[in-house]
PDB file of C-alpha atoms in Angstrom:
ATOM      1  CA  MET A 288      12.938  24.099  50.583  1.00  0.00           C
ATOM      2  CA  PRO A 289      15.077  22.981  47.651  1.00  0.00           C
ATOM      3  CA  ILE A 290      14.508  19.464  46.346  1.00  0.00           C
ATOM      4  CA  CYS A 291      17.629  17.295  46.003  1.00  0.00           C
ATOM      5  CA  ALA A 292      18.607  16.544  42.398  1.00  0.00           C
ATOM      6  CA  ILE A 293      18.636  12.977  41.139  1.00  0.00           C
ATOM      7  CA  ASP A 294      22.430  12.673  41.496  1.00  0.00           C
ATOM      8  CA  ASP A 295      22.456  13.714  45.173  1.00  0.00           C
ATOM      9  CA  PRO A 296      23.823  10.861  47.370  1.00  0.00           C
ATOM     10  CA  ALA A 297      21.102  11.636  49.950  1.00  0.00           C
ATOM     11  CA  LEU A 298      18.620   9.965  47.584  1.00  0.00           C
ATOM     12  CA  ARG A 299      20.512   6.681  47.619  1.00  0.00           C
ATOM     13  CA  THR A 300      20.666   6.237  51.387  1.00  0.00           C
ATOM     14  CA  MET A 301      18.173   4.231  53.440  1.00  0.00           C
ATOM     15  CA  ALA A 302      16.170   6.618  55.624  1.00  0.00           C
ATOM     16  CA  GLU A 303      16.051   6.049  59.382  1.00  0.00           C
ATOM     17  CA  PRO A 304      12.797   5.269  61.220  1.00  0.00           C
ATOM     18  CA  VAL A 305      11.222   8.112  63.160  1.00  0.00           C
ATOM     19  CA  THR A 306      11.363   7.443  66.897  1.00  0.00           C
ATOM     20  CA  VAL A 307      10.363  10.843  68.308  1.00  0.00           C
ATOM     21  CA  TYR A 308       7.034  12.490  67.464  1.00  0.00           C
ATOM     22  CA  ASP A 309       7.691  16.125  68.317  1.00  0.00           C
ATOM     23  CA  LYS A 310       7.562  19.688  67.026  1.00  0.00           C
ATOM     24  CA  GLN A 311      10.516  19.020  64.700  1.00  0.00           C
ATOM     25  CA  LEU A 312       8.632  16.181  63.018  1.00  0.00           C
ATOM     26  CA  ARG A 313       5.517  18.309  62.626  1.00  0.00           C
ATOM     27  CA  GLN A 314       7.665  21.049  61.055  1.00  0.00           C
ATOM     28  CA  LEU A 315       9.182  18.508  58.655  1.00  0.00           C
ATOM     29  CA  VAL A 316       5.710  17.361  57.548  1.00  0.00           C
ATOM     30  CA  LYS A 317       4.719  20.998  57.009  1.00  0.00           C
ATOM     31  CA  SER A 318       7.887  21.711  54.991  1.00  0.00           C
ATOM     32  CA  LEU A 319       7.382  18.594  52.872  1.00  0.00           C
ATOM     33  CA  THR A 320       3.760  19.518  52.200  1.00  0.00           C
ATOM     34  CA  LEU A 321       4.532  23.133  51.258  1.00  0.00           C
ATOM     35  CA  THR A 322       7.437  22.085  49.033  1.00  0.00           C
ATOM     36  CA  MET A 323       5.360  19.402  47.291  1.00  0.00           C
ATOM     37  CA  ARG A 324       2.477  21.795  46.674  1.00  0.00           C
ATOM     38  CA  SER A 325       4.767  24.482  45.271  1.00  0.00           C
ATOM     39  CA  ALA A 326       6.436  22.079  42.819  1.00  0.00           C
ATOM     40  CA  VAL A 327       4.970  21.701  39.350  1.00  0.00           C
ATOM     41  CA  GLY A 328       3.341  18.278  39.172  1.00  0.00           C
ATOM     42  CA  GLY A 329       4.017  17.533  42.833  1.00  0.00           C
ATOM     43  CA  ALA A 330       1.860  14.625  43.992  1.00  0.00           C
ATOM     44  CA  GLY A 331       4.230  13.169  46.553  1.00  0.00           C
ATOM     45  CA  LEU A 332       7.486  13.947  48.320  1.00  0.00           C
ATOM     46  CA  ALA A 333       9.735  12.024  50.700  1.00  0.00           C
ATOM     47  CA  ALA A 334      11.964  13.502  53.406  1.00  0.00           C
ATOM     48  CA  PRO A 335      15.204  12.308  51.721  1.00  0.00           C
ATOM     49  CA  GLN A 336      14.313  14.519  48.749  1.00  0.00           C
ATOM     50  CA  LEU A 337      14.843  17.467  51.102  1.00  0.00           C
ATOM     51  CA  GLY A 338      18.064  15.938  52.419  1.00  0.00           C
ATOM     52  CA  VAL A 339      16.415  14.672  55.624  1.00  0.00           C
ATOM     53  CA  PRO A 340      17.163  10.957  56.184  1.00  0.00           C
ATOM     54  CA  LEU A 341      13.898  10.087  57.958  1.00  0.00           C
ATOM     55  CA  ARG A 342      11.045   7.766  56.930  1.00  0.00           C
ATOM     56  CA  VAL A 343       8.420  10.430  56.272  1.00  0.00           C
ATOM     57  CA  LEU A 344       6.404  11.088  53.115  1.00  0.00           C
ATOM     58  CA  VAL A 345       3.552  13.315  52.012  1.00  0.00           C
ATOM     59  CA  TYR A 346       1.065  12.868  49.174  1.00  0.00           C
ATOM     60  CA  ASN A 347      -1.677  14.854  47.443  1.00  0.00           C
ATOM     61  CA  TYR A 348      -3.558  13.365  44.528  1.00  0.00           C
ATOM     62  CA  ASP A 349      -7.137  13.564  43.304  1.00  0.00           C
ATOM     63  CA  GLY A 350      -8.518  15.034  46.514  1.00  0.00           C
ATOM     64  CA  ARG A 351      -6.637  12.674  48.841  1.00  0.00           C
ATOM     65  CA  ALA A 352      -3.837  14.286  50.785  1.00  0.00           C
ATOM     66  CA  GLY A 353      -1.879  13.310  53.846  1.00  0.00           C
ATOM     67  CA  HIS A 354       1.375  12.071  55.256  1.00  0.00           C
ATOM     68  CA  LEU A 355       2.836   8.834  56.575  1.00  0.00           C
ATOM     69  CA  VAL A 356       5.585   8.295  59.097  1.00  0.00           C
ATOM     70  CA  ASN A 357       7.436   4.955  59.006  1.00  0.00           C
ATOM     71  CA  PRO A 358       5.185   3.579  56.235  1.00  0.00           C
ATOM     72  CA  ARG A 359       4.966  -0.110  55.350  1.00  0.00           C
ATOM     73  CA  LEU A 360       3.303  -1.196  52.122  1.00  0.00           C
ATOM     74  CA  GLU A 361       1.220  -4.266  51.350  1.00  0.00           C
ATOM     75  CA  LEU A 362       1.200  -4.657  47.558  1.00  0.00           C
ATOM     76  CA  SER A 363      -1.463  -6.241  45.390  1.00  0.00           C
ATOM     77  CA  GLU A 364      -0.469  -9.056  43.067  1.00  0.00           C
ATOM     78  CA  ARG A 365      -1.995  -7.188  40.133  1.00  0.00           C
ATOM     79  CA  THR A 366       0.491  -4.860  38.477  1.00  0.00           C
ATOM     80  CA  ILE A 367       0.315  -2.148  35.863  1.00  0.00           C
ATOM     81  CA  VAL A 368       2.906  -0.366  33.736  1.00  0.00           C
ATOM     82  CA  ALA A 369       2.610   3.415  33.512  1.00  0.00           C
ATOM     83  CA  ASP A 370       4.773   6.488  33.051  1.00  0.00           C
ATOM     84  CA  GLU A 371       6.288   7.899  36.203  1.00  0.00           C
ATOM     85  CA  ALA A 372       8.182  11.086  37.014  1.00  0.00           C
ATOM     86  CA  CYS A 373      10.142  12.398  39.980  1.00  0.00           C
ATOM     87  CA  LEU A 374      10.448  15.900  41.441  1.00  0.00           C
ATOM     88  CA  SER A 375      14.180  15.214  41.803  1.00  0.00           C
ATOM     89  CA  ALA A 376      14.439  14.774  38.007  1.00  0.00           C
ATOM     90  CA  PRO A 377      12.081  17.357  36.476  1.00  0.00           C
ATOM     91  CA  GLY A 378      10.847  16.643  32.972  1.00  0.00           C
ATOM     92  CA  GLN A 379      12.030  13.030  32.866  1.00  0.00           C
ATOM     93  CA  TRP A 380       9.492  10.212  32.585  1.00  0.00           C
ATOM     94  CA  ARG A 381       9.922   6.424  32.634  1.00  0.00           C
ATOM     95  CA  ALA A 382       7.490   3.553  32.214  1.00  0.00           C
ATOM     96  CA  LEU A 383       7.615   1.408  35.359  1.00  0.00           C
ATOM     97  CA  GLU A 384       5.715  -1.630  36.567  1.00  0.00           C
ATOM     98  CA  ARG A 385       4.103  -1.150  39.978  1.00  0.00           C
ATOM     99  CA  ALA A 386       1.427  -2.839  42.051  1.00  0.00           C
ATOM    100  CA  PHE A 387      -2.029  -1.602  41.062  1.00  0.00           C
ATOM    101  CA  ALA A 388      -3.203  -1.358  44.676  1.00  0.00           C
ATOM    102  CA  VAL A 389      -1.527  -0.868  48.040  1.00  0.00           C
ATOM    103  CA  THR A 390      -2.408  -0.721  51.678  1.00  0.00           C
ATOM    104  CA  ALA A 391      -0.013   1.645  53.442  1.00  0.00           C
ATOM    105  CA  ARG A 392       0.281   1.440  57.209  1.00  0.00           C
ATOM    106  CA  GLY A 393       2.230   3.868  59.342  1.00  0.00           C
ATOM    107  CA  ARG A 394       1.698   6.695  61.775  1.00  0.00           C
ATOM    108  CA  ASP A 395       0.773  10.337  61.552  1.00  0.00           C
ATOM    109  CA  MET A 396       2.990  13.146  62.852  1.00  0.00           C
ATOM    110  CA  ASN A 397       1.484  12.718  66.329  1.00  0.00           C
ATOM    111  CA  GLY A 398       2.213   8.994  66.463  1.00  0.00           C
ATOM    112  CA  LYS A 399      -1.341   7.785  65.826  1.00  0.00           C
ATOM    113  CA  PRO A 400      -1.756   4.726  63.560  1.00  0.00           C
ATOM    114  CA  VAL A 401      -2.796   5.478  59.963  1.00  0.00           C
ATOM    115  CA  THR A 402      -3.912   3.155  57.161  1.00  0.00           C
ATOM    116  CA  VAL A 403      -4.238   4.372  53.564  1.00  0.00           C
ATOM    117  CA  LYS A 404      -5.796   2.113  50.925  1.00  0.00           C
ATOM    118  CA  ALA A 405      -5.018   3.246  47.399  1.00  0.00           C
ATOM    119  CA  ILE A 406      -5.438   2.085  43.817  1.00  0.00           C
ATOM    120  CA  GLY A 407      -4.106   3.344  40.523  1.00  0.00           C
ATOM    121  CA  MET A 408      -2.090   6.545  40.550  1.00  0.00           C
ATOM    122  CA  LEU A 409      -2.190   7.116  44.308  1.00  0.00           C
ATOM    123  CA  ALA A 410      -0.887   3.565  44.834  1.00  0.00           C
ATOM    124  CA  ARG A 411       1.940   4.378  42.392  1.00  0.00           C
ATOM    125  CA  ILE A 412       2.738   7.625  44.234  1.00  0.00           C
ATOM    126  CA  LEU A 413       2.974   5.856  47.592  1.00  0.00           C
ATOM    127  CA  GLN A 414       5.253   3.167  46.140  1.00  0.00           C
ATOM    128  CA  HIS A 415       7.465   5.811  44.521  1.00  0.00           C
ATOM    129  CA  GLU A 416       7.855   7.738  47.776  1.00  0.00           C
ATOM    130  CA  VAL A 417       8.572   4.603  49.825  1.00  0.00           C
ATOM    131  CA  ASP A 418      11.263   3.788  47.256  1.00  0.00           C
ATOM    132  CA  HIS A 419      12.866   7.136  48.157  1.00  0.00           C
ATOM    133  CA  LEU A 420      12.781   6.137  51.837  1.00  0.00           C
ATOM    134  CA  ASP A 421      14.610   2.938  50.876  1.00  0.00           C
ATOM    135  CA  GLY A 422      17.290   4.810  48.895  1.00  0.00           C
ATOM    136  CA  VAL A 423      15.847   3.745  45.528  1.00  0.00           C
ATOM    137  CA  VAL A 424      15.512   6.263  42.690  1.00  0.00           C
ATOM    138  CA  ILE A 425      13.603   5.574  39.467  1.00  0.00           C
ATOM    139  CA  PRO A 426      15.964   4.467  36.691  1.00  0.00           C
ATOM    140  CA  LEU A 427      16.528   7.277  34.209  1.00  0.00           C
TER     141      LEU A 427
END
């Protein structure tokens, strides 16, 4: 599926919580995963980047891959500044301060509770994708 460009209004709208865990949701997770994997440098992707205003994200970094539905993040106090990019703005990088570690809690596509503990780059990826769910795009 095509990824929305950085100037698309869909990226600046708060995504709605998922309330139904059905075949459509499972198809969305599959589409997000395939699109992320086919994109150069794709380590994470949020449903709004495909024009779908739902709180769903996928990630794949350093051997850890998965998805989260309706994620909530608990951020560490320790922060780190590092370069960050976005599939909606290919080739553009910005140094951003993010929490060094996160605990992400949500559900899987079948509605089962999921907890992901991440540090470093995976923590940054999860924060970036949750920003997309909140209608926030990295400043370019």
